[in-house]
């Protein structure tokens, strides 16, 4: 088992505040600081991802992507953001004002809330819930609410249809995701995200993607597929299919409220990638290859850098999917979930149960 | 579609019931299903390999950074800019024989050829008028030419401030 004393749960800033301020005040300050830190992540992630998406997309298509705004288009996200902020916010006639403006906030909040239990490093986690996995599943469901409410309140039949399709898709694929999370919980024997990371300590081969022989790899691929669908990202984006339809549930949104959906989409992508990292790729743990000198060097690199490196690699895979695969039809999408992924997940669960019962992992 | 959906017994085929039957197979079978799945995965991986090839080979990028590389940018041979006369490499004289085929081939009346007589009283090209504002760059004139005397040039900065600037005299004296 791992020596967790090497990985203290508190960080220097928190310790300093607890030492200087009286009890409740220190807690409050720490909470505010934690929220600010998460907000920073939420604010900066889309900036990085917008640039990355545009560049990666371009290079997959033998193009250059943005090159004018800043060095190799580095300031392009800023330009995009300013453009979105200055656009007029419009509300369709007959729309339910309160719900109409609540929906994007709900979507953005859901992705924001999941980030609070993600262990970015052993001392960079807002809170470690014993039932962290359960919390993730529950809160991610809130995002679907945002989508459905957006479609419902827009007073536009196309928005409503788009929202229903997105909602149906997200709810379906949430089942696969939950089953896969359950798989990891079963294997690692804990539902706390921090403990799940520690259950993968050791060499690279101890990560769940490899530790659960072969099936781990299958589970990883299934997780990638179902989270792509859960994110409503291409190739599973028929609800908004920008080249064929209008924007699905975002049809009636403009300006800053559209930007919120946009932001939620990118933060969700980061969130899904960080969950993949936590569950399958050893989270913040440095990769170890069993070669003492190399391992020491890799171990010296701070955990959150590994975390972000791994997460962004997973995001790259999402983008790779998006710019390679054609869209399936809606019925094919549902077939994939209910006739391929769900049975496969149950099978994996069964195998994992056997492995655990026989003490193989 | 409707007629194909039912077989002779009037039973609904598995695919119509929404069952997952691979192409070329009558019934669902585990082996067929797994082969289909494996083939599907393989083709997806192939596609990913292809796009990744583009990703890691910046040399294949086709985008031109236009105003910056204005000096070096050469248009592709197939690009159809505007019409140009082909001249004889040795004498520098145009290959055009003033036969007027291109003038007839043009659907837009873009070309006017004015022939003249040379001292030996042969018909030669006098003036070649090309009204660029009317040209749709369709290439029909080039294809109609029996002597290879005209071609579509590769220059592309063709905007002009005045319509009269687009009345080009490809050969002969200007007005
Ligand atoms: S390219 Fe077409 S339109 Fe232009 S001159 Fe030739 S035949 Fe006429």
Coordinates of C-alpha atoms in Angstrom, one line a residue, chain A residues 55-65 67-68 316-317 320-321 323-326 335-336 339-341 343, chain B residues 17-20 33 37 43-45 47-49 51-52 54-56 58 60-68:
Chain A
X55 CA -5.2 25.0 -33.7
X56 CA -5.6 21.3 -33.4
X57 CA -8.6 21.3 -35.7
X58 CA -6.7 23.3 -38.3
X59 CA -3.7 21.0 -38.2
X60 CA -5.8 17.9 -38.5
X61 CA -7.3 19.5 -41.7
X62 CA -3.9 20.6 -43.2
X63 CA -4.7 24.2 -42.3
X64 CA -2.9 26.7 -40.1
X65 CA -5.8 28.0 -37.9
X67 CA -2.4 33.2 -37.1
X68 CA -3.1 36.9 -37.0
X316 CA -6.4 16.1 -27.4
X317 CA -7.9 12.6 -27.9
X320 CA -8.8 14.0 -32.4
X321 CA -12.1 12.1 -32.4
X323 CA -12.0 16.1 -36.3
X324 CA -11.7 12.5 -37.6
X325 CA -15.1 10.8 -37.3
X326 CA -18.3 11.4 -39.2
X335 CA -28.1 1.6 -30.5
X336 CA -24.5 2.2 -29.6
X339 CA -26.9 -2.4 -27.4
X340 CA -23.1 -2.1 -27.3
X341 CA -21.9 0.1 -24.4
X343 CA -24.0 -4.6 -22.2
Chain B
X17 CA -36.9 -4.2 -35.7
X18 CA -33.9 -2.1 -34.9
X19 CA -31.6 -5.1 -34.4
X20 CA -28.0 -4.7 -35.2
X33 CA -21.7 -9.1 -34.6
X37 CA -17.5 -4.5 -34.3
X43 CA -11.7 1.5 -39.7
X44 CA -12.0 4.2 -37.0
X45 CA -8.4 3.6 -36.0
X47 CA -9.1 7.2 -39.9
X48 CA -7.4 8.5 -36.8
X49 CA -4.1 7.4 -38.2
X51 CA -5.7 12.6 -39.5
X52 CA -2.8 12.2 -37.1
X54 CA -1.7 15.5 -41.2
X55 CA -1.3 16.7 -37.6
X56 CA 2.4 15.7 -37.4
X58 CA 3.1 20.6 -41.0
X60 CA 1.4 19.2 -45.9
X61 CA -0.4 22.4 -44.8
X62 CA -2.0 24.1 -47.8
X63 CA -2.9 27.5 -46.1
X64 CA -1.0 30.5 -47.6
X65 CA -0.1 33.4 -45.4
X66 CA -1.1 35.7 -48.2
X67 CA 0.0 39.3 -47.8
X68 CA 3.2 38.2 -46.1

